[in-house]
Amino acid sequence: MKSRPISIWKSGLLALLAGCCVVFSTPTIRAADEKPAEQAPVSFYRQVRPILQRACTGCHQPAKVGGKLQLTTYELAKAGGEQGALWTPGKPEESLLIDVIGGDAPTMPKNAPPLNKDQVATLSRWVLEGAKDDTPAEVQDTISPENPPIYTNPPVISALAWSPDGQFIAVSGFREILLHKADGSGLAGRLVGRSQSITSLSFSPDGKLLAATGGNASLFGEVQFWNVAEKKLERSTTFSTDTLFGGRFSPDGTLFACGGADNSARVLRVADGQPLLKFDAHADWVLNTAFSVDGKHMITVSRDRSMKLSIVESGQFVDNITSITPGALKGGLQSLRRHPAKDELLVGGADGEPKLYKMIRTQARQIGDDFNRIRSYPVMVGRIFSLAGIPEWRGSTARKMVNCCSNFRDTPGVCSPSSFLPMANMSPPGGLKGSCGSTTPRPVPWKRNWSRCRLRQRSRASRIH
Amino acid sequence: MRLLSKLWLLVAVAGVGLCGSDRRAIAAPPPRPEIVELQFFPAKLELNGIRDSRRVLVTGKSAAGDLIDLTAEAKLALVGDAAELESDGFLVARKVGTAKLVVSAAGKQAELAVDVKDANPVPVSFVREIQPAMSKVGCNQGTCHGAQDGKNGFKLSLRGYDTEYDYLALVDDLSGRRFNRSVPSQSLMLLKPTQGVPHVGGFLFDEDSRYYKLIHPWIADGCQLDTTTRVTKLEVFPANPVIDLEGRKLQQTVIAHFPDGSTRDVTRDAVFSSSNFNVATVTNSLASSGVVESLRRGESAILVRYEGAYAVNQITVQGDRSGFAWSDSAENNFIDTLVNQKLKKIKTLPSDLCTDAEFLRRASIDLTGLPPTPEQVKAFLADPRDSKVKRDEKIDELLDTPEYIDHWTLKWSDLLLSNRKFISEKGVWAYRNWIRSAIAENKPYDGWVTDLLTANGSTFQNPAANYFRISREPTAAMENFTQVFLGTRFSCNKCHDHPFERWTQGQYYQLSAYFSGVGRKPGTVPEDEVIYPLRSPVAVVNPRSNQAVPAKFPYEHGGSAVDPNSDLRQQLAQWLTSKDNQYFATSLVNRYWSYLLGRGIIDPVDDIRSSNPATNPELLKALTDDFIASKFDTKHLLRTIARSATYQRSYAANKWNEDDGENFSHFMPRRLTAEQLFDAIMTAAGSPVTIPGVPPGFRATQLPDPNIQIGFLDMFGRPAREIPCECERAADVSLSQTLNLINGPTVSEAIIHPQGLIARLKQANADDPTLVREIYLSVLNRLPTDEEQAKGIVYLGGVDRAEGAQDLMWALMNSPAFLFNR
């Protein structure tokens, strides 16, 4: 052939030769691209701080100050604790920080798995490079119980709870819980903790403890138990690498359940905060929990669109209370309330349709069934953030008593940010008096904003039915 | 048969040889010619708002007239305080007034007027600033939060097609988790991209970046959703540039047009990608956006995307063509004129015409699916008339053969998914016969497509109605319809707006609604089904709005208005087959072109979209016009293409077109399709065809559907007829195919068949030269060269003659000259 053949034939020919003569050509293996010899210096803000936040600041934080050491900011860490300075710049081998986390039997983090090799290497190199701070000025954390947050803009109210005696309303803030006097006469206390976001608030049945779930998104999850009378943090327990959700006391007040962004639900012992149970049957974030009337069962709802029933004592999965048929439920479930006296469960979520379910199945499971559903309520526009019933809530009159909050969109296609209603709750003693959290687009003084919201909820509630 | 000697034979007579590929090393940046003048685009910078940042493109003109981009190296100095010069060369309005930009580059200096018309502070817009930022850094791309299920619990609409969804995902999901109005810097939507908290998607921008400085105030101001309208059109400058050499860099500027008439320079926020990154790459980072670097001679389409709008900039890299000289060659018709125009522009020299024998084999396979018989070859070669005359005559002759009908019936049966799985065995034969009659009568394309789309009645009595027996759901029918008759893929926009096109999810359901009036009921005989128009069409519901969607065409064209009261399918057929419908005729012409030339002018042929531009738009337009002028005559179309010199070029490349794969400067060989190969083996071996389940003599091409089991056909890529995509027919070359050809029963049984060519030659006591010549004529459809003849005779002399002849035929059947149409 005079001219060069076109290469379309080549692959076929190669296959042909390989097939009949067993001619193998060894592919040339190229070395992976060499990394540049000089590594960028370790960043405190981007590399060191996340390790500290995940592994250390559960104890070494303003609300606990284990070892008289705080690791929430560079300055606090540099100041050291009761054992002195944490590091000597440039000398990791002489630094306490590296000593306690490194070696064969690291003493820190206490009661937790040791840091992995890469994390230890990162911290060592950072000390070797001079242990410098590169935290951008505007993200420095200056908030503490003595120096509570100052609001220039109202935060979203994502959690709200009435005390059982009706004296207080606990409201989520940024880095804190605001304990309001229920008569509207002012603040009873500001409970400044470590978590930036508070996702749920609940009082123990005796009203002595206030439990909050929350955390910092993508960093850690936290359960806080506050002594209501003393306005003091009784205990803080951190789990997971993201916020926790949907905390609930068991009916006898000894246990506390919550969900998490790690697709797990947990049950803690209230007395010492120890985790008793981790429930892993969900495939997506667990956003809310409830106990059965007798406290023996836990109910969890998740963004995986299912509501699951499990046994508290053993952690054993019992049943999918909702249908498991794909598409039966259109969105993730976010809200869950149990009837005050019955094992009936009100759920709501991304599809905007509140539904009432019975907890215990009375009809054999079939693929695609939805036997446990007692009834559905009219679809609300937007997501259902929370559900509430009043103490007199009764099965037959449930529809009247159900109170839902969802995002309202004024006209199709346009969302009005002035109408977020992320949290609703009903006052226990007062019957039909409701309250809800809100956000507004304009900066409004904090307290006024909240009380306006409470007023507005009354009209909203009437609009729902 | 001894394997080693056979292998030797294979190499000796089949002329196989590895072709080397010389990968040219990427050239160092070429020297810059002397610059005589600086040119600016735009000629004057006008800033119409605080966020209307602009940059100037600086181009140097050489003495020879070449334009060299100097934007990157130009030194800019601003005189005046109306605007501020950012480090990346963009000017930002500060106050109303004028200023002057002094540009120095390549030893030259020039000035540019700057006019600030408006500098009032305005709030950050979600639509115009936040969403583009999320697109640019890739938050909403398909591999990240734009994925079907999002990532790590956070989902955005793919590439930001759904503003409201994205807004709610950021602001409303999980009770405001992702923003923090009280302390904006602690917002997750800032902490994640700056890696302030762990982020699997990594670090995207820092606290000093432009994006941070837009998102931060947007949160502080309350995360407002504005109702700003989206961009309507994108323009890219310089448009369709020709870059002289490899190693050059070229900054592009993207101007977005908004419905209110305003424009913006969105170069920094637009997303760029190159269709052929071997030819040209394009930068797409925050540091450098829209800079093309030429790597190799060739063409590449730079796809530019900005907030649901798309534009394509066709880059031609000329490369070093010193020594190139164009020489005119015969042009048979307008095709050659337009192809050569393009070739001249990109300095590519077309190959010479192929030989008469090559032409005969090529045209026979392309038009009838069968290679010529030895007698046809001999007659054609012996015809003393002018080559062009006899080729033209041959084309007409081939177009009138019964094999032509079989071949094109097969093509359309594939596209229309004629499959007994859907329409029963009886239905498959009926449908096949209906398609056959349309081909045999050469019915105008618009006519028979109208018959198909408006068909009603029993599928046995009116087989065209099978179209709706196969596509049963309005959405499925619509997807098949668009891919086959419009050459576009609407399946993407079922779940989201089309990622590379203007098609929206709404249009998917609107167009589907035209198929919502199709009723189906059992016929009077078993297995039959009756298609009838429903009195009230079933609602087609868009799952996003959960509302019934009225029928509406995705685009209007200048054709005559449809009667809104007529049957929905009548309306659709009228709209579709109008000569003003820019996709109907074009997609057919492009598809047929690819059947003959091996590649569509737009390729893949059933994926027409603005980001997949035609390599020769003028040619496609002329072919379309000619097809419409012929009143949708497909035979005319095939004749026109087959008569062109472009179709008749040799597959052998020359020095000036060896790297061309898309401009039709030489013929592109392609493997015979499954049915063609099967039939060609039988024809070449002179062996009768016996396929179980069909009458004797029935060829593979004539089979009604793929449910007649023949492993050979499936191995060579016979489509299952389940999707209306050309890609369903595999055209690849695989090891199992090669082994099958070497060792498989299909080839060997055909060769040794007692009624086959070799058996007949043996019976006639043919001598060695005759044996060699006849085998070459039958398998490769040409006479052997003297050298091949000699080698063949030597081989036959050394072995048992009959077995040797079988070996020779076997070797030739394993050669590319047989397996490929070239």
mmCIF file of N, CA, C and O in Angstrom, chain A residues 138-161:
data_model
loop_
_atom_site.group_PDB
_atom_site.id
_atom_site.type_symbol
_atom_site.label_atom_id
_atom_site.label_comp_id
_atom_site.label_asym_id
_atom_site.label_seq_id
_atom_site.Cartn_x
_atom_site.Cartn_y
_atom_site.Cartn_z
ATOM 1 N N GLU A 138 -12.416 37.913 60.362
ATOM 2 C CA GLU A 138 -13.860 38.012 60.552
ATOM 3 C C GLU A 138 -14.513 36.738 61.061
ATOM 4 O O GLU A 138 -15.684 36.727 61.366
ATOM 5 N N VAL A 139 -13.759 35.641 61.157
ATOM 6 C CA VAL A 139 -14.391 34.442 61.691
ATOM 7 C C VAL A 139 -13.919 34.139 63.113
ATOM 8 O O VAL A 139 -14.223 33.100 63.664
ATOM 9 N N GLN A 140 -13.175 35.056 63.720
ATOM 10 C CA GLN A 140 -12.725 34.835 65.096
ATOM 11 C C GLN A 140 -13.935 34.746 66.013
ATOM 12 O O GLN A 140 -14.869 35.525 65.922
ATOM 13 N N ASP A 141 -13.865 33.782 66.904
ATOM 14 C CA ASP A 141 -14.984 33.547 67.810
ATOM 15 C C ASP A 141 -14.755 34.298 69.116
ATOM 16 O O ASP A 141 -13.776 34.053 69.815
ATOM 17 N N THR A 142 -15.634 35.217 69.428
ATOM 18 C CA THR A 142 -15.455 36.000 70.655
ATOM 19 C C THR A 142 -16.596 35.748 71.630
ATOM 20 O O THR A 142 -16.708 36.427 72.646
ATOM 21 N N ILE A 143 -17.427 34.769 71.313
ATOM 22 C CA ILE A 143 -18.623 34.573 72.129
ATOM 23 C C ILE A 143 -18.347 33.632 73.300
ATOM 24 O O ILE A 143 -17.675 32.610 73.143
ATOM 25 N N SER A 144 -18.837 34.003 74.492
ATOM 26 C CA SER A 144 -18.708 33.170 75.688
ATOM 27 C C SER A 144 -19.884 33.527 76.596
ATOM 28 O O SER A 144 -20.609 34.494 76.316
ATOM 29 N N PRO A 145 -20.103 32.758 77.670
ATOM 30 C CA PRO A 145 -21.209 33.117 78.560
ATOM 31 C C PRO A 145 -21.101 34.556 79.079
ATOM 32 O O PRO A 145 -22.109 35.241 79.262
ATOM 33 N N GLU A 146 -19.851 34.999 79.259
ATOM 34 C CA GLU A 146 -19.687 36.387 79.727
ATOM 35 C C GLU A 146 -19.900 37.374 78.598
ATOM 36 O O GLU A 146 -20.124 38.556 78.827
ATOM 37 N N ASN A 147 -19.732 36.903 77.427
ATOM 38 C CA ASN A 147 -19.777 37.784 76.265
ATOM 39 C C ASN A 147 -20.781 37.217 75.266
ATOM 40 O O ASN A 147 -20.410 36.728 74.204
ATOM 41 N N PRO A 148 -22.055 37.243 75.600
ATOM 42 C CA PRO A 148 -23.046 36.577 74.761
ATOM 43 C C PRO A 148 -23.187 37.263 73.406
ATOM 44 O O PRO A 148 -22.756 38.399 73.239
ATOM 45 N N PRO A 149 -23.784 36.551 72.472
ATOM 46 C CA PRO A 149 -23.875 37.103 71.117
ATOM 47 C C PRO A 149 -24.653 38.417 71.051
ATOM 48 O O PRO A 149 -25.584 38.634 71.817
ATOM 49 N N ILE A 150 -24.222 39.259 70.155
ATOM 50 C CA ILE A 150 -24.961 40.500 69.888
ATOM 51 C C ILE A 150 -25.582 40.330 68.510
ATOM 52 O O ILE A 150 -24.893 39.965 67.554
ATOM 53 N N TYR A 151 -26.868 40.558 68.435
ATOM 54 C CA TYR A 151 -27.569 40.303 67.168
ATOM 55 C C TYR A 151 -27.703 41.584 66.368
ATOM 56 O O TYR A 151 -28.206 42.586 66.866
ATOM 57 N N THR A 152 -27.218 41.539 65.152
ATOM 58 C CA THR A 152 -27.463 42.655 64.244
ATOM 59 C C THR A 152 -28.611 42.294 63.308
ATOM 60 O O THR A 152 -29.239 43.157 62.732
ATOM 61 N N ASN A 153 -28.834 41.008 63.160
ATOM 62 C CA ASN A 153 -29.927 40.505 62.338
ATOM 63 C C ASN A 153 -30.575 39.375 63.117
ATOM 64 O O ASN A 153 -29.889 38.645 63.815
ATOM 65 N N PRO A 154 -31.870 39.211 63.019
ATOM 66 C CA PRO A 154 -32.491 38.117 63.758
ATOM 67 C C PRO A 154 -32.107 36.766 63.164
ATOM 68 O O PRO A 154 -32.059 36.621 61.948
ATOM 69 N N PRO A 155 -31.814 35.799 64.034
ATOM 70 C CA PRO A 155 -31.529 34.469 63.523
ATOM 71 C C PRO A 155 -32.828 33.727 63.214
ATOM 72 O O PRO A 155 -33.902 34.153 63.637
ATOM 73 N N VAL A 156 -32.712 32.640 62.491
ATOM 74 C CA VAL A 156 -33.874 31.782 62.280
ATOM 75 C C VAL A 156 -34.169 31.060 63.589
ATOM 76 O O VAL A 156 -33.260 30.564 64.239
ATOM 77 N N ILE A 157 -35.414 31.048 63.984
ATOM 78 C CA ILE A 157 -35.774 30.264 65.163
ATOM 79 C C ILE A 157 -36.051 28.845 64.695
ATOM 80 O O ILE A 157 -37.025 28.580 64.012
ATOM 81 N N SER A 158 -35.158 27.967 65.084
ATOM 82 C CA SER A 158 -35.286 26.597 64.595
ATOM 83 C C SER A 158 -35.808 25.665 65.681
ATOM 84 O O SER A 158 -36.115 24.521 65.405
ATOM 85 N N ALA A 159 -35.872 26.136 66.925
ATOM 86 C CA ALA A 159 -36.368 25.283 68.006
ATOM 87 C C ALA A 159 -37.026 26.149 69.072
ATOM 88 O O ALA A 159 -36.621 27.302 69.288
ATOM 89 N N LEU A 160 -38.016 25.550 69.726
ATOM 90 C CA LEU A 160 -38.799 26.311 70.693
ATOM 91 C C LEU A 160 -39.497 25.315 71.601
ATOM 92 O O LEU A 160 -39.971 24.284 71.150
ATOM 93 N N ALA A 161 -39.514 25.599 72.920
ATOM 94 C CA ALA A 161 -40.198 24.671 73.835
ATOM 95 C C ALA A 161 -40.775 25.411 75.033
ATOM 96 O O ALA A 161 -40.183 26.376 75.527
#
